[in-house]
PDB file of C-alpha atoms in Angstrom:
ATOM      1  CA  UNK A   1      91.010 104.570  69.773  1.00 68.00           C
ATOM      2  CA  UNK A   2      91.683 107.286  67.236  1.00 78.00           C
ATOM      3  CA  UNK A   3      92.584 110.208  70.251  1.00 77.00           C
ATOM      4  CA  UNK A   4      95.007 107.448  71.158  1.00 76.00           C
ATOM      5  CA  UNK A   5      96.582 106.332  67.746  1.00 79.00           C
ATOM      6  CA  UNK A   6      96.581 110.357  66.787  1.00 78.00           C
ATOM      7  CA  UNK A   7      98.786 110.646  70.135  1.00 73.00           C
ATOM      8  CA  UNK A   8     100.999 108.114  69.106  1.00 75.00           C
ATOM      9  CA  UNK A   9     101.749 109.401  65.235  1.00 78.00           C
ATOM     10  CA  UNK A  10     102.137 112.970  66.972  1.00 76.00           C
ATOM     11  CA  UNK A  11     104.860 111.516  69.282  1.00 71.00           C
ATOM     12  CA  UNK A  12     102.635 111.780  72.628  1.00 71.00           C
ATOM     13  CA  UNK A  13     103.973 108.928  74.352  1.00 76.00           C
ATOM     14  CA  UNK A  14     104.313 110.915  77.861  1.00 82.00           C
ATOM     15  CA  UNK A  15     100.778 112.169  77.343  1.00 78.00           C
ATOM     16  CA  UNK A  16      99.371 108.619  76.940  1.00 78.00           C
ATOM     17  CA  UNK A  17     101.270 107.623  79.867  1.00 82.00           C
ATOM     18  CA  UNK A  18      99.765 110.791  81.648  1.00 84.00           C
ATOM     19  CA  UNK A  19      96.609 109.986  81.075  1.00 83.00           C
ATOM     20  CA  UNK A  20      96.379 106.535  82.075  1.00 85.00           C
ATOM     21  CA  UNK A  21      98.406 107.378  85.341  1.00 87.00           C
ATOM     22  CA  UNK A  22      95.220 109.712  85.880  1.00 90.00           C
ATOM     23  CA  UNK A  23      92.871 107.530  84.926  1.00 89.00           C
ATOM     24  CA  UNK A  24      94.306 104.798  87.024  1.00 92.00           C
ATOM     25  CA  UNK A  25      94.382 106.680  89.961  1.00 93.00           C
ATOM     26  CA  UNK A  26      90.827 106.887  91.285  1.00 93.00           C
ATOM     27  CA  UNK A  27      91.169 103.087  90.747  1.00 94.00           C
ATOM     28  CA  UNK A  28      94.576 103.042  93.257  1.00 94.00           C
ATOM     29  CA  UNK A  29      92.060 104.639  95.797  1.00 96.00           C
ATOM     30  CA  UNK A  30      89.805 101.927  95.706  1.00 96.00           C
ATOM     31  CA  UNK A  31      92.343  99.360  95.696  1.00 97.00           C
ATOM     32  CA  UNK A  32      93.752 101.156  98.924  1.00 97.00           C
ATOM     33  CA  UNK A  33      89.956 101.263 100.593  1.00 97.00           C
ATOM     34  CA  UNK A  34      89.386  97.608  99.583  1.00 97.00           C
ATOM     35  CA  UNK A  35      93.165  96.764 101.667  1.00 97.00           C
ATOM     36  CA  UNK A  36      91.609  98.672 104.559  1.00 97.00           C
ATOM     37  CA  UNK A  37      88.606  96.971 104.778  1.00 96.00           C
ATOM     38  CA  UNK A  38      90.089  93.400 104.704  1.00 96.00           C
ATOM     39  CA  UNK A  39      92.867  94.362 107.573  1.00 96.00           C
ATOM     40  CA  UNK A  40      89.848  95.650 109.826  1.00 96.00           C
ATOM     41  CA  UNK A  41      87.712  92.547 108.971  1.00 92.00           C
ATOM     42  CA  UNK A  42      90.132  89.670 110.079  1.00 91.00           C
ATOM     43  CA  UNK A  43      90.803  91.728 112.926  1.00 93.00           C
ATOM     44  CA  UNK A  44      87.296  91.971 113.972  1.00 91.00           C
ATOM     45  CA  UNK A  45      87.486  88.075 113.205  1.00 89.00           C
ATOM     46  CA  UNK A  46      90.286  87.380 115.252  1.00 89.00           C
ATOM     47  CA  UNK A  47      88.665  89.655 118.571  1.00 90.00           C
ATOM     48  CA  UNK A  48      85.335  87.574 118.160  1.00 88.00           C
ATOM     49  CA  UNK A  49      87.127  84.265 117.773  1.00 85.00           C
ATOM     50  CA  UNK A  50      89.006  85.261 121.162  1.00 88.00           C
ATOM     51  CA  UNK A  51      85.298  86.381 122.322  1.00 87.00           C
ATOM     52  CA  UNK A  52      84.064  82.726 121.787  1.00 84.00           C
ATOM     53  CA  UNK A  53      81.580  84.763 119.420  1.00 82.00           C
ATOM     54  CA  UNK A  54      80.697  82.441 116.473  1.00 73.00           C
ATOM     55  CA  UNK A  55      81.373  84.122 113.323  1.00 66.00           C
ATOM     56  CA  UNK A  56      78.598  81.660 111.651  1.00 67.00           C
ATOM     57  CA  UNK A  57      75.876  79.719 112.527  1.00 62.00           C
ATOM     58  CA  UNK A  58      75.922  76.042 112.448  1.00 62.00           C
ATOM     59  CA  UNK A  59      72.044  75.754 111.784  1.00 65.00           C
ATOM     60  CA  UNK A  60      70.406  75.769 108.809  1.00 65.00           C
ATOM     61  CA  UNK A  61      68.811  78.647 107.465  1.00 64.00           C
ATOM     62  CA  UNK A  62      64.875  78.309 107.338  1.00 70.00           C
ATOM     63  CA  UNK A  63      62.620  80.832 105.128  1.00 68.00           C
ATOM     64  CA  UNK A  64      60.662  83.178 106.837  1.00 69.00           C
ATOM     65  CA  UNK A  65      56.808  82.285 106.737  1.00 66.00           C
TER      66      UNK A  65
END
């Protein structure tokens, strides 16, 4: 809070904005991952579905004894 307000009174506007694109960035690659993952999941839906491969199970779930 106080690095950011100093910034600010010092006139660092690009630096602020500098430093949260670089701390946003390792985020960005996550988001990107997380996009990647989804894509490849519905496809492997979509090629079981066309299988006749059941993506769930219909019966109920028992405990194991």
């Amino acid at each position: 809070g106080a690095v950011v307000a100093g910034l600010l009174m010092a006139g660092g506007h690009t630096a602020i904005q500098t430093a949260m694109v670089i701390g946003a960035f390792p985020f960005s690659i996550v988001m990107l991952l997380q996009c990647v993952a989804i894509v490849k999941a519905v496809y492997n839906d979509s090629r079981r579905a066309n299988q006749g491969v059941a993506a769930t199970t219909d019966e109920i779930a028992t405990p194991a004894e």
